Every structure is written in C-alpha cells, then in structure tokens.
C-alpha cells in the first residue's frame, strides 16, 4: 500500500522526456505539494521515494483506449487484406472512388461490374469465372476498402472530440498528425498497388498479381501505422509516474547489490538489465525485416514452392536456382527460391534472438529485478515466437491453406505487439537520472558502503548515457 499526503510533480518528470506532457497539458498540471510519503509494501515496484498524482493516468486513459482500439482495427484490416490476397480477390474492383460505398445492389449492376472486370488482364486468365464467383471475390475487396474508411472515422471522430474538449496534450499532436498522414497515404498506396496488377501484360506472367514491391510498401505502411498506434497507446497507459516508480525500484536493487557484492556487483546487474533491453530492441528490428520479407513471399506467391522443411525440396538447403536472375540483387526480391530462403532464415533468426532475450532476462538476479510487467511480456513474447514459427512451417507444408496463412499473418501482428510491449516496459531505463541512484542508498551502508555507492552512481551514469 502507498499512502500519500499532498502531491507534486517530481523533478524527474519536470525535466524528463515527457516534460511537455506535464507542463503544457492541462490534464497533467500538478495541484498539490508533496508533504510526506509512507511505504508499507516491500515490493520493488510498490516502493518509491516520491509519489505523483494518479490523475494524469486516469485522464489519459481514454486517449489510450482510443489509439489501442484503432490499432486493433488496423490489425483486423491487415488480416482481411491478407485473406483478400489469398483468395485472389484484390483485383476485383477495377476503380478507386473517393465517394460511394455501396456494392452493386441488383442483377443489372452486378452484370455491369462483372463486364468491367472482364476488360482487365486477370479475367483473361480466369475466363471460366461465373458471376457468383465474381461476387465472392468482389465482396472481399469491397469489405477491405470499407474497413479502411471505417478506421478513418474511428480515428478522426474521437480525435475531433478530444481536441475540442482540450483533452489532447500539445506534445502529442505531431504524432497524431503523423498517424493521419499514414492513414491517408495508405489508401493511395493501396490503389497504386492494385493498379500494378490491372496494368500487367497477361503474356508476361503465368498468373496476374500485383507488384511485390508495391505490396511490400502497402503492408509495411500498415505495420508502421499499427506500431505507432500501439506504442503511443502504451505511452499514455504508462504516464511519467510509472517510470518514476520503476526507476526507483531499480535504484533500490542496485544499492542492495552494491552493499552485498561491492562495486562490480551493481554494475554487472545493471549491465545485464540493459542487455535485455538492447536485445529486445534488436529483436524488434529483426522482426520488422522478417515481416517485410514475408510480404515479398506473398507478392511472389513463393509459399507454394519448396513445400518441405527444413530442406527446400528433397535435396537442397539452398536451391541452385536461387541466384539465376540478373542483375543479382533482383533475386532477393523476385526469385521464388531466394525470397523463400530469406524468409526462412530471417524467421528462425528472429525466433532465436527473441529466445536469447528471454534467456538473458532469466539469468542470475535479473528476472527478480525486472518489473512484473516485463516478465509477463517477455514470457508471452517467447511463447508467441514459437507459435509463429510453427504456423509458418505448417502453412508451407500444407501448401498455403487460406485459414492457416491468414492466421500466420495475424500472428505476426500479435508477436509485434508483444515484443513492443516487452521493449516499452523497459523504456524507463532510457532516462534514469544519474544522482538518483546515489540518493537511494542509506546514509550509512556499513563496510564497503563507499564502494557500493560509487558502483551505484556508475550504474546510473551507464543508464543516463543511453
């Protein structure tokens, strides 16, 4: 339990990276001065040398729900987009209208829409298609586009409401404007992608499909938008006082390590904690590259070749045709063999790095010192990484069934969310004040106290340099 009499914004917040949130936003203005604090809970995350008002957390929570909810809608749209591609429905709507949202409503309108589709290259390779089959693929693409419009409303209307009510901190507006730009640009890139399939010469390809480069740009922007939405939502769910509590708990552990093991013990413990964060960031970067490589697999329909694992075919780890294109760089993006090999290697490397992050967190005293939130996030992340690898291999071996392939794409969103959560839960390490570690030590630490204090301060400097 934490009992507080009177409150004030701590110096760590007023000077920290979220100072704009505190000083400029009316919902984060301090109202009372800190008079005294009493700590009855010995838990590291419950103890703190200073306490701040929880009003900021409460007032920002609706904004967090709004952004996280929009992120969930974007995840749903990405999944529907994957099904649209897997069912070969993406080229069924041959124009892009800013206005108008209704599908054909009667037989005459359906016949007219179908006749328009027949003029484009895809139909020339699928001339046995019936009107009912056309309706099926049309509804998938129409639903995908309508989801985009709905997400625009789900983001724009609450934004207008919160802005009029003065609920949005000024420092948050640039990020929200970026999200507006990403959302608007995504629609344009989507049509640019579709247009590449509508204009393709049917004599040049066995099967008409969109440009893998444009598909990757489209998917990459969707994942960027999703990542920014959930990261900002987590920022709002974890206001400055959360970082203060987590940093104070870490200082307590560093001081204890300095008292028990001397100067090196504190530095070693801090170094291991920082290593977890660095490995998490590296894992997130590698996951992003793996996701983009998956887009090239989809764009080249590479999942329907080499449907064996771990070898590609019966005899090869690296197929001899992996480098047959000229110039050589094209093989990475257009050669079915190398595109699939790249994704295999990147996926297994990502899973391996996530596992290394988890093992680093489990090493020595690190697991006990990490916030409970971080432990939960890392455990979920390493479990999801294994599940995602299993989904990918199963999708390959079963020749890309739509439900399994869609689950694999959705799994990448879940894994990205969990890994982002893991990294975000250690964000407080980025700005831990140097002197705060020294102040966390008792005035008398007994034998070796001076050395312990020195080690703790050095640890604080290590964090401040991040």
XYZ file of C-alpha atoms in Angstrom:
466
model
C 0.000 0.000 0.000
C 1.140 3.548 -0.703
C -0.158 6.417 1.443
C 0.362 9.963 0.226
C -0.404 13.322 1.790
C -0.275 16.059 -0.829
C 1.322 15.712 -4.248
C 3.659 17.474 -6.649
C 5.249 16.597 -9.971
C 8.663 15.070 -9.245
C 11.755 16.678 -10.719
C 12.399 13.596 -12.835
C 9.183 14.295 -14.710
C 9.559 18.066 -14.960
C 12.977 17.675 -16.564
C 12.409 14.376 -18.383
C 11.435 13.482 -21.933
C 7.742 13.849 -21.104
C 8.167 17.331 -19.648
C 5.945 18.647 -22.410
C 3.146 16.393 -21.262
C 3.468 17.698 -17.712
C 3.988 21.396 -18.301
C 1.753 22.064 -21.287
C -1.202 19.783 -20.860
C -3.983 20.981 -18.560
C -4.773 17.413 -17.561
C -1.264 16.946 -16.187
C -0.897 20.134 -14.168
C 0.280 19.497 -10.592
C -2.159 20.727 -7.960
C -0.685 19.996 -4.540
C 2.714 19.768 -2.943
C 4.229 16.580 -1.646
C 4.196 16.592 2.115
C 5.022 13.037 3.091
C 5.105 9.501 1.773
C 4.859 6.225 3.602
C 5.580 2.837 2.114
C 4.048 -0.255 3.626
C 4.616 -2.585 0.718
C 8.097 -4.043 0.343
C 7.529 -4.991 -3.297
C 10.122 -3.284 -5.544
C 7.506 -1.793 -7.843
C 5.319 -0.600 -4.989
C 8.079 1.284 -3.156
C 9.166 4.756 -4.210
C 10.972 7.737 -2.781
C 8.491 10.102 -4.395
C 4.912 9.774 -5.478
C 2.866 11.638 -8.049
C -0.821 12.075 -8.628
C -2.676 9.337 -10.461
C -4.958 11.919 -12.066
C -2.739 12.109 -15.159
C -3.053 8.356 -15.668
C -6.827 8.499 -15.359
C -7.260 11.467 -17.698
C -5.027 9.987 -20.400
C -6.613 6.556 -20.305
C -9.491 7.385 -22.729
C -6.884 8.523 -25.267
C -5.007 5.266 -24.775
C -8.165 3.202 -25.307
C -8.927 5.183 -28.466
C -5.479 4.601 -30.002
C -5.209 0.966 -28.951
C -8.721 0.339 -30.263
C -7.780 1.925 -33.579
C -4.682 -0.272 -33.616
C -6.883 -3.342 -33.174
C -8.991 -2.210 -36.142
C -5.851 -1.786 -38.242
C -4.783 -5.310 -37.254
C -8.172 -6.589 -38.377
C -7.857 -4.769 -41.671
C -4.388 -6.223 -42.273
C -5.786 -9.697 -41.655
C -8.712 -9.104 -44.013
C -6.253 -7.750 -46.569
C -4.289 -10.977 -46.297
C -7.412 -13.049 -46.913
C -8.271 -10.792 -49.849
C -4.897 -11.583 -51.383
C -5.072 -15.302 -50.574
C -8.499 -15.633 -52.215
C -7.196 -13.721 -55.258
C -9.793 -11.023 -54.709
C -7.609 -7.920 -54.748
C -8.123 -7.008 -58.418
C -11.894 -7.453 -58.491
C -12.632 -3.720 -58.041
C -11.163 -2.009 -61.061
C -11.569 1.614 -59.998
C -10.998 3.725 -56.902
C -13.742 6.105 -55.864
C -13.365 8.687 -53.130
C -17.148 8.836 -52.856
C -19.596 5.974 -52.910
C -19.523 2.955 -50.655
C -22.334 0.637 -51.727
C -21.701 -2.560 -53.702
C -23.921 -3.445 -56.684
C -27.486 -3.805 -55.412
C -29.250 -5.629 -58.235
C -28.551 -8.029 -61.072
C -28.110 -5.262 -63.632
C -25.473 -3.519 -61.533
C -23.685 -6.803 -60.903
C -23.595 -7.595 -64.611
C -22.192 -4.130 -65.333
C -19.480 -4.549 -62.673
C -18.609 -8.005 -63.973
C -18.415 -6.701 -67.548
C -15.987 -4.001 -66.402
C -13.813 -6.645 -64.703
C -13.687 -8.684 -67.933
C -11.721 -5.913 -69.652
C -8.718 -6.377 -67.346
C -5.858 -8.891 -67.564
C -6.822 -11.051 -64.596
C -10.105 -12.151 -66.168
C -8.313 -13.073 -69.366
C -6.555 -15.795 -67.364
C -9.720 -16.798 -65.478
C -12.339 -16.841 -68.228
C -14.248 -19.718 -66.674
C -15.292 -17.497 -63.752
C -19.037 -17.241 -63.117
C -20.920 -14.236 -61.784
C -21.319 -15.873 -58.379
C -17.579 -16.471 -58.184
C -17.008 -12.850 -59.103
C -19.353 -11.712 -56.333
C -17.311 -13.702 -53.816
C -14.002 -12.040 -54.682
C -15.659 -8.630 -55.091
C -17.065 -8.672 -51.559
C -13.661 -9.415 -50.045
C -12.045 -6.441 -51.766
C -15.049 -4.215 -51.089
C -15.004 -5.180 -47.410
C -11.285 -4.448 -47.197
C -11.768 -0.975 -48.629
C -14.774 -0.235 -46.421
C -12.767 -1.220 -43.355
C -10.261 1.449 -44.339
C -12.990 4.084 -44.420
C -14.410 2.896 -41.119
C -10.975 3.125 -39.499
C -10.686 6.675 -40.789
C -13.916 7.546 -38.967
C -12.909 5.589 -35.859
C -9.718 7.631 -35.685
C -10.943 11.013 -36.902
C -14.171 11.445 -34.909
C -12.670 10.739 -31.458
C -9.713 12.930 -32.391
C -12.072 15.827 -33.083
C -13.925 15.196 -29.812
C -10.783 15.052 -27.674
C -9.299 18.089 -29.428
C -12.414 20.222 -28.885
C -12.535 19.177 -25.228
C -8.875 20.051 -24.730
C -8.001 16.513 -23.692
C -5.011 16.046 -26.005
C -1.589 17.179 -24.708
C 0.082 19.562 -27.125
C 3.175 17.400 -27.381
C 1.016 14.550 -28.709
C -0.286 16.437 -31.759
C 2.746 15.791 -34.041
C 2.413 12.048 -33.516
C -1.335 12.138 -34.123
C -0.783 14.175 -37.285
C 1.713 11.553 -38.460
C -0.944 8.889 -37.956
C -3.387 10.940 -40.045
C -0.800 11.135 -42.835
C -0.073 7.407 -42.662
C -3.765 6.572 -42.837
C -4.393 8.817 -45.822
C -1.265 7.645 -47.603
C -2.198 4.019 -47.055
C -5.279 4.340 -49.245
C -3.261 5.896 -52.051
C -0.554 3.241 -51.830
C -3.230 0.545 -51.836
C -4.639 1.802 -55.118
C -1.126 2.224 -56.533
C -0.542 -1.436 -55.670
C -3.812 -2.619 -57.251
C -3.097 -0.599 -60.367
C 0.101 -2.597 -60.957
C -1.999 -5.754 -61.334
C -4.627 -4.126 -63.529
C -1.984 -2.906 -65.974
C 0.119 -6.091 -66.161
C 0.553 -7.788 -69.534
C -1.029 -11.276 -69.255
C 1.509 -12.600 -71.759
C 4.392 -11.863 -69.374
C 3.215 -13.833 -66.327
C 1.556 -17.182 -65.777
C -0.655 -15.538 -63.187
C -1.602 -11.901 -62.882
C -0.741 -10.403 -59.496
C 0.294 -7.070 -58.072
C 3.885 -5.872 -57.898
C 5.674 -7.447 -54.904
C 7.456 -4.139 -54.315
C 4.190 -2.234 -54.068
C 2.624 -4.959 -51.941
C 5.554 -4.713 -49.527
C 5.205 -0.930 -49.377
C 1.478 -1.306 -48.657
C 1.984 -3.886 -45.919
C 4.980 -2.055 -44.482
C 2.986 1.142 -44.074
C 0.148 -0.780 -42.429
C 2.545 -2.299 -39.889
C 4.153 1.098 -39.308
C 0.753 2.628 -38.583
C -0.152 -0.260 -36.296
C 3.145 0.005 -34.409
C 2.828 3.748 -33.880
C -0.745 3.380 -32.639
C 0.036 0.732 -30.044
C 3.293 2.386 -28.943
C 1.542 5.714 -28.394
C -1.286 3.935 -26.590
C 1.231 2.292 -24.270
C 2.877 5.665 -23.663
C -0.464 7.021 -22.493
C -1.154 3.973 -20.338
C 2.235 4.471 -18.671
C 2.434 8.163 -17.721
C 5.576 9.677 -16.117
C 4.825 8.465 -12.603
C 5.039 4.874 -13.828
C 8.619 5.463 -14.958
C 9.447 7.061 -11.603
C 8.228 4.003 -9.702
C 10.099 1.577 -11.947
C 13.310 3.625 -11.803
C 13.113 3.869 -8.013
C 12.708 0.115 -7.719
C 15.782 -0.395 -9.902
C 17.811 2.035 -7.790
C 16.887 0.056 -4.699
C 18.145 -3.167 -6.236
C 21.362 -1.564 -7.465
C 22.034 -0.198 -3.996
C 21.400 -3.610 -2.454
C 23.734 -5.232 -4.962
C 26.427 -2.660 -4.165
C 26.132 -3.324 -0.432
C 26.194 -7.096 -0.847
C 28.789 -7.581 -3.556
C 30.826 -4.428 -3.873
C 31.261 -2.038 -6.801
C 31.248 -4.649 -9.531
C 28.031 -6.332 -8.449
C 25.909 -3.232 -9.040
C 27.477 -2.543 -12.419
C 27.120 -6.161 -13.504
C 23.446 -6.280 -12.550
C 22.699 -3.053 -14.385
C 24.636 -4.231 -17.416
C 22.564 -7.400 -17.609
C 19.323 -5.432 -17.367
C 20.448 -3.096 -20.138
C 21.405 -6.111 -22.237
C 17.823 -7.362 -22.049
C 16.563 -4.035 -23.356
C 19.135 -3.905 -26.155
C 18.346 -7.459 -27.225
C 14.644 -6.630 -27.210
C 15.191 -3.621 -29.464
C 17.336 -5.703 -31.823
C 14.643 -8.398 -31.887
C 12.018 -5.814 -32.824
C 14.176 -4.531 -35.668
C 14.817 -8.033 -36.978
C 11.115 -8.855 -36.714
C 10.331 -5.824 -38.862
C 12.723 -7.041 -41.572
C 11.208 -10.529 -41.353
C 7.703 -9.122 -41.822
C 8.812 -7.245 -44.934
C 10.439 -10.399 -46.288
C 7.109 -12.157 -45.718
C 5.466 -9.532 -47.910
C 7.847 -10.473 -50.733
C 6.962 -14.139 -50.184
C 3.299 -13.196 -50.595
C 3.947 -10.923 -53.565
C 5.832 -13.644 -55.438
C 3.494 -16.430 -54.291
C 6.662 -18.104 -53.030
C 4.874 -20.083 -50.335
C 3.543 -22.502 -52.938
C 7.023 -23.688 -53.891
C 9.531 -25.818 -51.974
C 6.845 -27.168 -49.654
C 9.253 -29.138 -47.485
C 11.124 -28.315 -44.292
C 13.886 -27.888 -43.247
C 15.320 -28.544 -46.709
C 13.992 -26.803 -49.801
C 12.940 -29.747 -51.887
C 14.293 -33.189 -51.144
C 17.978 -32.447 -51.585
C 18.875 -28.787 -51.133
C 19.390 -26.403 -48.250
C 19.992 -23.672 -50.828
C 18.388 -24.347 -54.230
C 20.798 -23.891 -57.162
C 18.288 -21.618 -58.915
C 18.434 -19.102 -56.062
C 20.834 -16.852 -57.997
C 19.699 -17.308 -61.587
C 18.353 -13.760 -62.145
C 20.414 -10.866 -63.454
C 21.274 -8.434 -62.000
C 21.874 -10.441 -58.829
C 20.057 -8.078 -56.466
C 16.734 -8.957 -58.111
C 16.967 -12.471 -56.708
C 16.367 -11.147 -53.187
C 13.016 -9.669 -54.203
C 11.766 -11.570 -57.270
C 13.324 -15.042 -57.278
C 10.938 -17.504 -55.621
C 13.757 -19.678 -54.276
C 15.814 -16.926 -52.650
C 12.779 -14.976 -51.442
C 11.533 -18.023 -49.551
C 15.015 -18.897 -48.271
C 15.437 -15.343 -46.964
C 12.173 -15.550 -45.065
C 13.074 -18.922 -43.556
C 16.446 -17.662 -42.340
C 15.074 -14.365 -41.032
C 12.152 -16.022 -39.254
C 14.351 -18.547 -37.463
C 16.889 -15.830 -36.624
C 14.154 -13.652 -35.150
C 12.841 -16.508 -33.035
C 16.394 -17.243 -31.908
C 17.069 -13.631 -30.921
C 13.794 -13.413 -29.007
C 14.764 -16.606 -27.184
C 18.170 -15.101 -26.391
C 16.430 -12.031 -24.979
C 14.292 -14.215 -22.742
C 17.281 -16.249 -21.565
C 19.220 -13.064 -20.806
C 16.298 -11.901 -18.681
C 16.262 -15.207 -16.808
C 19.954 -15.023 -15.988
C 21.034 -14.542 -12.384
C 19.142 -11.908 -10.405
C 17.847 -10.097 -13.485
C 14.469 -11.857 -13.575
C 13.719 -10.911 -9.960
C 14.710 -7.287 -10.534
C 12.735 -6.781 -13.757
C 9.253 -5.254 -13.420
C 6.444 -7.805 -13.275
C 5.059 -6.311 -16.480
C 8.320 -7.024 -18.299
C 8.412 -10.611 -17.079
C 4.862 -11.192 -18.299
C 5.528 -9.543 -21.660
C 8.742 -11.472 -22.305
C 7.156 -14.796 -21.393
C 4.245 -14.146 -23.754
C 6.610 -12.975 -26.498
C 8.847 -16.040 -26.478
C 5.785 -18.301 -26.463
C 4.238 -16.448 -29.396
C 7.519 -16.572 -31.316
C 7.469 -20.361 -31.116
C 3.825 -20.471 -32.163
C 4.505 -18.174 -35.118
C 7.343 -20.375 -36.370
C 5.069 -23.414 -36.079
C 2.321 -21.598 -38.003
C 4.747 -20.631 -40.751
C 6.114 -24.144 -41.186
C 2.610 -25.643 -41.154
C 1.437 -23.134 -43.756
C 4.340 -24.113 -46.000
C 3.940 -27.874 -45.602
C 0.172 -27.723 -46.213
C 0.561 -25.651 -49.391
C -0.762 -22.354 -48.004
C -4.375 -23.048 -46.976
C -6.205 -19.747 -46.559
C -7.163 -20.123 -42.852
C -3.650 -21.126 -41.819
C -1.933 -18.488 -43.933
C -4.265 -15.798 -42.567
C -3.506 -16.980 -39.025
C 0.215 -16.731 -39.786
C -0.167 -13.124 -40.921
C -2.297 -12.275 -37.890
C 0.314 -13.985 -35.713
C 2.939 -11.534 -36.909
C 0.779 -8.691 -35.590
C 0.387 -10.409 -32.229
C 4.120 -11.076 -31.999
C 4.928 -7.471 -32.907
C 2.509 -6.254 -30.225
C 4.001 -8.460 -27.516
C 7.574 -7.602 -28.433
C 6.711 -3.893 -28.457
C 5.174 -4.319 -25.017
C 8.344 -6.014 -23.755
C 10.574 -3.204 -25.009
C 8.198 -0.483 -23.860
C 8.087 -1.879 -20.333
C 11.825 -1.121 -20.069
C 11.566 2.343 -21.571
C 12.124 3.903 -18.138
C 15.801 2.865 -18.360
C 16.375 5.436 -21.060
C 16.304 8.483 -18.781
C 17.192 7.282 -15.298
C 18.813 10.299 -13.537
C 22.464 9.917 -12.523
C 22.187 11.270 -8.978
C 19.024 9.355 -8.178
C 20.950 6.116 -7.699
C 23.193 7.748 -5.124
C 20.226 9.191 -3.222
C 18.627 5.760 -2.997
C 21.456 4.497 -0.786
C 21.135 4.791 3.007
C 23.441 7.339 4.623
C 25.400 4.560 6.266
C 25.895 1.365 4.386
C 28.476 -0.144 6.639
C 31.636 -1.798 5.390
C 32.241 -1.187 1.744
C 29.466 1.435 1.662
C 31.524 3.997 -0.189
C 32.444 1.460 -2.832
C 28.817 0.410 -3.139
C 27.690 3.997 -3.540
C 30.319 4.554 -6.207
C 29.184 1.474 -8.094
C 25.565 2.560 -7.918
C 26.389 6.020 -9.225
C 28.422 4.497 -12.044
C 25.418 2.349 -12.849
C 23.270 5.458 -13.015
C 25.724 7.048 -15.412
C 25.552 3.987 -17.642
C 21.782 4.377 -17.889
C 21.919 8.125 -18.422
C 24.204 7.628 -21.398
C 21.589 5.571 -23.272
